[in-house]
Amino acid sequence: MSSSATSQPSRAPRRIDGSHLRRFADGYDFPFDDFQRRALVAVQEGRRSVLVAAPTGSGKTLVGEFAAYLALQTGTKTFYTTPIKALSNQKYADLVARHGADKVGLLTGDSSINGEAPVVVMTTEVLRNMIYAGSDTLRGLGYVVMDEVHYLADRFRGAVWEEVIIQLPDDVQLVSLSATVSNAEEFGEWLGTVRGDTELIVEETRPVPLWQHMMVGPSILDLFVDEENSDRLRLNPELLQRISQFDAKTDRHGRREDAGGPKGRRGNQRRGRAHDGPVRSGRPSRGPSRAEVIDALDRAGLLPAITFIFSRAGCDAAVTQLLSWGTRLIPAAEGERIRQLVQERVSYLPEEDLGVLGYWEFVEGLGRGFAAHHAGMLPTFREIVEELFTEGRIKAVFATETLALGINMPARTVVLERLVKYNGETHADITPGEYTQLTGRAGRRGIDYEGHAVVLYNRGLDPHEVGGLASTRTYPLRSSFVPTSNMAVNLVDQVGRPAARELLLQSFAQFQADKSVVGVGTAVRRNEEALEGYTEAMRCHLGDFAQYAAVRRELSDLQKAAVRRRAASRRAETAVSLEALKPGDVVQVPSGRRQGLAIVIQANVGGRRGSAEPMILTQDAQVRRLEDSDLDGPIAAFTTLPIPKGFHSRNPKARRDLAATLRAKVPEGMAERAAKANAPEPDEQTQADVERLRRRLHDHPCDRCEHREEHARWAERWWRLRRETDGLQRKVSGRTQTVAATFDRICDLLAELGYLTPDGEKVTDEGRVLQRIYAEKDLLVAECLRQDVWRRLDPPSLVAVVSSLIHQARREGEGGSVKVPNDQVAEALEHMNRLWGELHDRQLGKRLAPTGEPDSGIAWMMHRWASGGRLELVLRDSELSAGDFVRRCKQLVDLMDQIHDASSDPQMRRTTRAGIDAVLRGVVAADRLD
């Protein structure tokens, strides 16, 4: 499919000699697909914008490589942008292999290699920063390739893609490469409005057919069977029968009645291991163990495989389980060669760090043909896994879903252990789009005739749900664009506030909002017509039924409002009771995930909504915030227990000891005996109003109509549709110019704070500092610099304090009371938190999304590291993995680089540079390409 989207007249297209395409094709040993050739022709013809939407593994990056080739042939430049550093590294290596290291450069947050080369691979943020800074490197730029452009839907970083697209110079040709999205035409239409002449090429056919399966017990069965004389798919009857049999043979927990010791590939007991009970570890939701799954795939010829496990700990556990099982997927000689390769690649690491990095289990797994892959691993370890798997030297990888986002690691088979994952807020079912993206890795072009997706069955999983995910190809691209403080000062400085406002109206976010209003307006008109019909249907011969219905509605609303008031009063009493709790108070949480006994370990921790949320330790040793949503009324301590001196919520042993004391010291039934009912007092005024309205209904003539209830049903439909229509009308008025309105509110706040002049039209000296801060907490960083919060700190202390701006606890409750290394750090953190509170209130007052709260959870670790501490000592008693620690260090270095460049104070710049040097050592410095 190919189409064109054109806005107003623009420059003449940059036409290229047609022989370039022929010579480019001669460099490849395979014929191009039709969609590839159409895309290449569009680029060669100089279309202002070319959008290629095609399935994973279909070869769409070939179009981006053609843009790089053209730059080299025509004396211009190509910037090849990617969403993540790992993908930049991979693409850099590909282009160097094709064109040579002298012609290709790499620019990421912490790497700069040959940045003035004619072809430069970079993360999208680097290009955005270049545009704002007016970098000289942009001179001669002819092409920009945006690989994985669908990443603009990412709610954390997606805005960067739109910033680049709407601000690229008109004479730069844009090549956008996207996964198959269901609204590619809409995205292409938007590109046409902002870039001009746009060619849209959509390819929906996978280059390698994908077969869908489910694994039930030890058997792998097809998910679908073909309907005779029909294109429809239906679920495999044999699969449904096998699931029914499996459920009948297992108890409600999914345990097999005959579960026993694991068997080898040929049915023999594994040597050296005696089992007299079920193997509990490694059974995802009580289905087959991970080792059994890999064995089954091996026997069926379905390796290499990627198993997606939505948990880092689960990925690591899978490797441990296969090692315990004795699994070997590659010959011993190949395993030895892999061990030697890994030893060479990690030779820079201090030997004493290898244990804490999980090296020994990592290399043992690779030597047997399998490995984990997730963001918590050391970057070098991940790169080794990617290289070995891509080369076919290892056969099984256990990965989190982040592997599906761009890295080129195709497999013959993809396995999904579960169809539920944690999305950062709650556990939710994966969407059809996510399912498509995950299973898109199955099937290696030029190697496999077909790819395979296998979903593991566990009790409670509905095969019809799996069938729905597998047969739905809905993956809409939704803009996540929101203006930021840094974006505002940069745009105002570059083009002025009025022009910046107009520029933001060109965003994909505004385009989608405006386009959706058209459909909403149509719905409003349709509803108004239906309302007229409802009015006629509820007409009564005895009187005005609309008036009668209005009294009924008033009565219903009054009763509901009374219930809400009682609930609100209850919530207020609950909030007061939470504020009154003190450390050592023992409470009974009545319901929810925190149900049961708990002891308060920190009082009145400020919650996300400003309410009191004490930190508690539950009877099973979990640290959690106690929120009003966990309670159905006020809570009170029924006894107290002393908290041991030196208790630290991050110390697992300390948590377990205190939880054991809690269970031992509080007798069973004590909490229930101490609970008292808090019955609300009756509302006499409401009761009187209810009686008055009931009398009005009784006296109305329509009350005696024999068709009263039928009329009432039509009246209720009228009220519901009226409410819906009023809501749609508010939506129409609220959606127009939403992005620009947010920009205006940000500019008003920046003017109040002094980053823009009082009229909000020009950037001040303070605003120049903010222009150089691209971090998520940009405004808080600028405020700290302006108020000299960090000026008195030494380098390790500065590192510790700034770490609170990049760290975010992965799980709720990790961020309880934390130790800080010295008084200077404590003072600076306290000052930062005061500034954050003031910003938070100001942003809420302007109806802006508030800046995230600083999290000092790794301040002590970072201080130790910057002071020269050994990795093992730094990570001791921490739940942070070595890979996460390295990633945090690099994020920290990136932010401190920005602080160094933004600050005009020589002392601050010296301290910042010394802090960066103190962090960039050992394992952190060694992984600069990640």
Coordinates of C-alpha atoms in Angstrom, one line a residue, residues 33-396:
D33 CA 10.8 -6.7 -1.7
D34 CA 8.2 -4.6 -3.5
F35 CA 7.6 -2.3 -0.5
Q36 CA 11.4 -1.8 0.0
R37 CA 11.8 -0.8 -3.7
R38 CA 8.8 1.6 -3.6
A39 CA 10.3 3.3 -0.5
L40 CA 13.8 3.5 -2.0
V41 CA 12.4 5.1 -5.1
A42 CA 10.5 7.7 -3.0
V43 CA 13.7 8.6 -1.2
Q44 CA 15.6 8.8 -4.4
E45 CA 12.9 11.1 -5.9
G46 CA 13.5 13.5 -3.0
R47 CA 10.0 13.2 -1.3
R48 CA 10.2 15.6 1.7
S49 CA 9.1 12.8 4.0
V50 CA 8.9 9.0 3.6
L51 CA 7.1 6.9 6.2
V52 CA 7.6 3.1 6.0
A53 CA 5.4 1.0 8.4
A54 CA 6.2 -2.7 8.2
P55 CA 6.4 -5.7 10.6
T56 CA 9.4 -6.4 12.7
G57 CA 12.1 -8.2 10.8
S58 CA 10.8 -7.2 7.4
G59 CA 13.9 -5.3 6.4
K60 CA 12.6 -1.7 6.6
T61 CA 16.0 -0.5 7.9
L62 CA 17.3 -1.0 4.4
V63 CA 15.5 2.3 3.5
G64 CA 17.4 4.1 6.2
E65 CA 20.7 2.5 5.0
F66 CA 19.9 3.9 1.5
A67 CA 19.7 7.4 3.0
A68 CA 23.2 6.9 4.5
Y69 CA 24.4 5.6 1.1
L70 CA 23.1 8.7 -0.6
A71 CA 24.8 11.1 1.8
L72 CA 28.1 9.5 1.0
Q73 CA 27.5 9.6 -2.7
T74 CA 26.2 13.2 -2.8
G75 CA 28.4 15.0 -0.3
T76 CA 25.7 15.6 2.2
K77 CA 25.1 14.2 5.7
T78 CA 22.7 11.6 7.1
F79 CA 21.8 11.4 10.8
Y80 CA 20.5 8.0 11.7
T81 CA 18.5 8.3 15.0
T82 CA 17.3 5.5 17.3
P83 CA 15.4 5.5 20.6
I84 CA 17.9 3.6 22.7
K85 CA 21.7 3.6 23.0
A86 CA 21.9 -0.2 22.5
L87 CA 20.2 0.1 19.1
S88 CA 22.5 3.0 18.2
N89 CA 25.5 0.9 19.0
Q90 CA 24.1 -2.0 16.9
K91 CA 23.3 0.3 13.9
Y92 CA 26.7 2.0 14.2
A93 CA 28.4 -1.4 14.0
D94 CA 26.3 -2.3 10.9
L95 CA 27.1 0.9 9.1
V96 CA 30.8 0.8 10.0
A97 CA 31.0 -2.8 8.5
R98 CA 29.4 -1.5 5.3
H99 CA 31.1 1.9 4.8
G100 CA 34.2 2.0 7.1
A101 CA 34.9 3.6 10.4
D102 CA 36.2 6.8 8.8
K103 CA 32.8 7.6 7.3
V104 CA 30.5 6.7 10.2
G105 CA 30.2 8.4 13.6
L106 CA 28.3 7.7 16.9
L107 CA 26.8 10.2 19.3
T108 CA 25.0 9.1 22.4
G109 CA 24.6 10.5 25.9
D110 CA 28.1 9.4 26.9
S111 CA 29.8 8.4 23.7
S112 CA 31.3 10.6 20.9
I113 CA 33.0 8.9 18.0
N114 CA 33.8 10.8 14.8
G115 CA 30.9 13.1 15.3
E116 CA 31.6 15.2 12.1
A117 CA 31.4 12.1 9.8
P118 CA 29.0 12.2 6.9
V119 CA 26.9 9.5 8.5
V120 CA 26.3 9.8 12.2
V121 CA 24.2 7.4 14.3
M122 CA 22.7 9.0 17.4
T123 CA 19.9 8.8 20.0
T124 CA 17.0 11.0 19.1
E125 CA 17.7 13.2 22.2
V126 CA 21.1 14.1 20.9
L127 CA 19.5 15.5 17.7
R128 CA 16.9 17.4 19.6
N129 CA 19.6 19.0 21.7
M130 CA 21.6 19.9 18.6
I131 CA 18.6 21.7 17.1
Y132 CA 18.0 23.7 20.3
A133 CA 21.7 24.6 20.5
G134 CA 22.0 25.5 16.9
S135 CA 24.9 23.1 16.5
D136 CA 27.3 23.6 13.6
T137 CA 27.1 19.9 13.1
L138 CA 23.7 20.4 11.4
R139 CA 25.4 22.2 8.5
G140 CA 25.1 20.1 5.3
L141 CA 22.5 17.8 6.8
G142 CA 20.5 16.2 3.9
Y143 CA 18.7 13.2 5.5
V144 CA 17.4 12.3 8.9
V145 CA 16.4 8.7 9.5
M146 CA 14.1 8.1 12.5
D147 CA 14.3 4.4 13.3
E148 CA 11.5 3.0 15.5
V149 CA 9.6 6.3 15.1
H150 CA 6.5 4.7 16.8
Y151 CA 8.5 5.3 20.0
L152 CA 6.9 8.7 20.0
A153 CA 4.0 7.0 21.8
D154 CA 6.4 6.4 24.8
R155 CA 4.9 8.4 27.7
F156 CA 8.3 9.2 29.1
R157 CA 10.4 10.1 26.1
G158 CA 8.1 10.2 23.1
A159 CA 7.8 14.0 23.0
V160 CA 11.4 14.2 21.7
W161 CA 10.4 12.6 18.3
E162 CA 7.8 15.3 17.7
E163 CA 10.1 18.1 18.8
V164 CA 12.6 16.9 16.1
I165 CA 10.0 16.4 13.3
I166 CA 8.4 19.8 13.7
Q167 CA 11.7 21.7 14.0
L168 CA 13.9 20.0 11.4
P169 CA 14.9 22.5 8.6
D170 CA 12.6 22.3 5.5
D171 CA 15.4 21.2 3.2
V172 CA 16.2 18.0 5.3
Q173 CA 14.6 14.9 3.9
L174 CA 12.9 12.8 6.7
V175 CA 12.8 9.0 6.5
S176 CA 10.6 7.5 9.2
L177 CA 10.7 3.7 10.0
S178 CA 7.8 2.3 12.1
A179 CA 6.4 -1.0 13.2
T180 CA 3.0 -1.8 11.7
V181 CA 0.6 0.5 13.4
S182 CA -3.1 0.5 12.7
N183 CA -3.3 4.3 12.1
A184 CA -0.3 4.7 9.8
E185 CA -2.5 6.7 7.4
E186 CA -3.3 9.2 10.2
F187 CA 0.4 9.5 11.1
G188 CA 1.3 9.9 7.4
E189 CA -1.3 12.6 7.0
W190 CA 0.2 14.5 10.0
L191 CA 3.7 14.2 8.5
G192 CA 2.2 15.7 5.3
T193 CA 1.0 18.8 7.2
V194 CA 4.3 19.5 9.0
R195 CA 6.9 18.3 6.4
G196 CA 5.1 18.6 3.1
D197 CA 5.1 16.0 0.3
T198 CA 5.0 12.7 2.2
E199 CA 5.0 9.2 0.8
L200 CA 3.4 6.5 3.0
I201 CA 4.3 2.9 2.4
V202 CA 2.6 0.3 4.5
E203 CA 3.5 -3.4 4.4
E204 CA 1.3 -5.7 6.6
T205 CA 2.6 -9.1 5.4
R206 CA 5.2 -10.7 7.6
P207 CA 8.3 -11.9 5.6
V208 CA 8.2 -15.1 7.6
P209 CA 4.7 -16.6 8.4
L210 CA 3.9 -16.8 12.1
W211 CA 2.3 -19.9 13.6
Q212 CA 0.5 -19.5 17.0
H213 CA 0.6 -22.3 19.6
M214 CA -0.2 -23.0 23.2
M215 CA 1.7 -25.4 25.5
V216 CA -0.5 -27.4 27.7
G217 CA 1.5 -29.6 30.1
P218 CA 4.2 -31.2 28.0
S219 CA 2.4 -30.8 24.7
I220 CA 2.6 -27.9 22.1
L221 CA -0.6 -27.6 20.2
D222 CA -1.7 -25.2 17.4
L223 CA -3.9 -22.4 18.6
F224 CA -6.0 -22.2 15.4
V225 CA -7.4 -24.5 12.7
D226 CA -8.6 -23.3 9.3
E227 CA -12.3 -23.2 8.7
E228 CA -13.3 -25.1 5.5
N229 CA -14.2 -22.7 2.7
S230 CA -13.5 -19.7 4.9
D231 CA -10.8 -17.2 5.7
R232 CA -11.8 -17.2 9.3
L233 CA -9.7 -18.9 12.1
R234 CA -11.2 -20.9 14.9
L235 CA -9.7 -22.3 18.0
N236 CA -8.3 -25.8 17.7
P237 CA -10.8 -28.3 19.2
E238 CA -8.0 -30.6 20.3
L239 CA -6.4 -27.7 22.2
L240 CA -9.7 -27.0 24.1
Q241 CA -10.0 -30.8 24.9
R242 CA -6.4 -31.0 26.1
I243 CA -7.0 -27.9 28.4
S244 CA -10.1 -29.5 29.8
Q245 CA -8.2 -32.8 30.5
F246 CA -5.3 -30.8 32.1
D247 CA -7.6 -28.9 34.4
A248 CA -9.2 -32.1 35.5
K249 CA -5.8 -33.7 36.4
T250 CA -4.6 -30.7 38.5
D251 CA -5.8 -29.2 41.7
R252 CA -7.0 -25.6 42.0
H253 CA -3.4 -24.5 42.4
G254 CA -2.4 -26.1 39.1
R255 CA -0.3 -28.9 40.8
R256 CA -0.3 -32.3 38.9
E257 CA -1.6 -35.1 41.0
D258 CA 1.4 -37.2 39.8
A259 CA 4.0 -34.5 40.1
G260 CA 7.4 -35.9 40.8
G261 CA 11.0 -35.6 40.0
P262 CA 12.1 -34.1 36.6
K263 CA 13.0 -36.4 33.8
G264 CA 15.7 -36.0 31.2
R265 CA 15.2 -35.7 27.5
R266 CA 14.9 -39.4 27.1
G267 CA 13.0 -40.0 30.3
N268 CA 16.0 -40.8 32.5
Q269 CA 16.4 -39.3 36.0
R270 CA 19.0 -36.6 36.0
R271 CA 22.3 -37.8 37.5
G272 CA 23.2 -36.7 41.0
R273 CA 19.7 -35.4 41.9
A274 CA 17.1 -37.3 43.8
H275 CA 13.6 -35.8 44.0
D276 CA 10.8 -37.1 46.2
G277 CA 8.4 -34.2 45.6
P278 CA 7.2 -31.6 43.2
V279 CA 9.8 -29.3 41.7
R280 CA 8.4 -25.9 42.8
S281 CA 10.9 -23.5 41.5
G282 CA 10.6 -22.4 37.9
R283 CA 7.1 -23.4 37.2
P284 CA 5.4 -20.3 35.8
S285 CA 1.9 -20.3 37.3
R286 CA 2.3 -24.1 37.9
G287 CA 2.6 -25.0 34.3
P288 CA 5.6 -26.9 33.0
S289 CA 9.0 -25.9 34.4
R290 CA 11.2 -23.6 32.4
A291 CA 13.6 -26.4 31.8
E292 CA 10.7 -28.6 30.6
V293 CA 9.6 -25.9 28.2
I294 CA 13.1 -25.5 26.7
D295 CA 13.5 -29.3 26.4
A296 CA 10.1 -29.5 24.6
L297 CA 11.1 -26.7 22.2
D298 CA 14.5 -28.5 21.6
R299 CA 12.8 -31.8 20.7
A300 CA 10.3 -30.0 18.4
G301 CA 13.1 -28.2 16.5
L302 CA 11.9 -24.8 17.7
L303 CA 15.1 -23.4 19.0
P304 CA 16.5 -20.7 19.2
A305 CA 13.8 -19.2 21.3
I306 CA 13.2 -16.0 23.3
T307 CA 11.1 -16.5 26.4
F308 CA 9.5 -13.3 27.6
I309 CA 9.2 -13.2 31.4
F310 CA 7.9 -9.9 32.7
S311 CA 10.3 -9.9 35.7
R312 CA 14.1 -9.4 35.9
A313 CA 14.3 -11.8 38.9
G314 CA 12.3 -14.3 36.8
C315 CA 14.8 -14.1 34.0
D316 CA 17.7 -14.7 36.3
A317 CA 15.8 -17.5 38.1
A318 CA 15.3 -19.2 34.7
V319 CA 19.0 -19.4 34.1
T320 CA 19.5 -20.8 37.6
Q321 CA 16.8 -23.4 37.0
L322 CA 18.2 -24.6 33.7
L323 CA 21.7 -24.9 35.3
S324 CA 20.2 -26.9 38.2
W325 CA 18.3 -29.1 35.7
G326 CA 21.5 -29.8 33.8
T327 CA 20.3 -28.4 30.5
R328 CA 22.9 -28.1 27.7
L329 CA 21.8 -26.8 24.3
I330 CA 25.2 -26.5 22.5
P331 CA 28.2 -28.8 22.2
A332 CA 30.8 -28.6 25.0
A333 CA 33.5 -27.5 22.6
E334 CA 31.4 -24.5 21.4
G335 CA 30.6 -23.7 25.1
E336 CA 34.3 -23.6 25.8
R337 CA 34.9 -21.2 22.9
I338 CA 32.1 -19.0 24.2
R339 CA 33.7 -19.0 27.7
Q340 CA 37.0 -17.8 26.2
L341 CA 35.3 -15.0 24.3
V342 CA 33.4 -13.8 27.4
Q343 CA 36.7 -13.9 29.4
E344 CA 38.3 -11.6 26.8
R345 CA 35.4 -9.3 26.7
V346 CA 35.3 -8.8 30.5
S347 CA 39.1 -8.7 31.1
Y348 CA 38.8 -5.1 32.1
L349 CA 36.7 -5.9 35.1
P350 CA 38.4 -6.2 38.5
E351 CA 38.4 -9.9 39.5
E352 CA 36.9 -9.0 43.0
D353 CA 33.9 -7.5 41.2
L354 CA 33.0 -10.6 39.2
G355 CA 31.0 -12.3 42.0
V356 CA 28.8 -9.3 42.7
L357 CA 28.2 -8.9 39.0
G358 CA 26.8 -12.4 38.7
Y359 CA 29.6 -13.3 36.3
W360 CA 30.1 -17.0 37.2
E361 CA 26.5 -18.0 36.6
F362 CA 26.3 -15.8 33.6
V363 CA 29.3 -17.5 31.9
E364 CA 28.2 -21.0 32.9
G365 CA 24.8 -20.4 31.3
L366 CA 26.3 -19.1 28.1
G367 CA 28.6 -22.0 28.0
R368 CA 25.6 -24.3 28.0
G369 CA 23.7 -22.2 25.4
F370 CA 21.3 -20.0 27.4
A371 CA 21.2 -16.6 29.1
A372 CA 19.1 -13.9 30.6
H373 CA 18.6 -10.4 29.0
H374 CA 17.2 -7.4 30.9
A375 CA 18.0 -3.9 31.9
G376 CA 19.3 -4.9 35.3
M377 CA 22.3 -6.6 33.8
L378 CA 25.7 -5.1 33.2
P379 CA 25.5 -3.5 29.7
T380 CA 28.5 -5.5 28.5
F381 CA 26.8 -8.7 29.6
R382 CA 23.7 -7.7 27.5
E383 CA 25.9 -6.9 24.5
I384 CA 27.5 -10.4 24.7
V385 CA 24.1 -12.1 24.9
E386 CA 22.9 -10.0 21.9
E387 CA 25.9 -10.9 19.8
L388 CA 25.9 -14.6 20.6
F389 CA 22.2 -15.0 20.1
T390 CA 22.2 -13.1 16.8
E391 CA 25.0 -15.3 15.5
G392 CA 23.1 -18.4 16.5
R393 CA 25.7 -19.5 19.0
I394 CA 23.3 -19.7 22.0
K395 CA 19.8 -21.1 21.8
A396 CA 17.6 -19.7 24.5

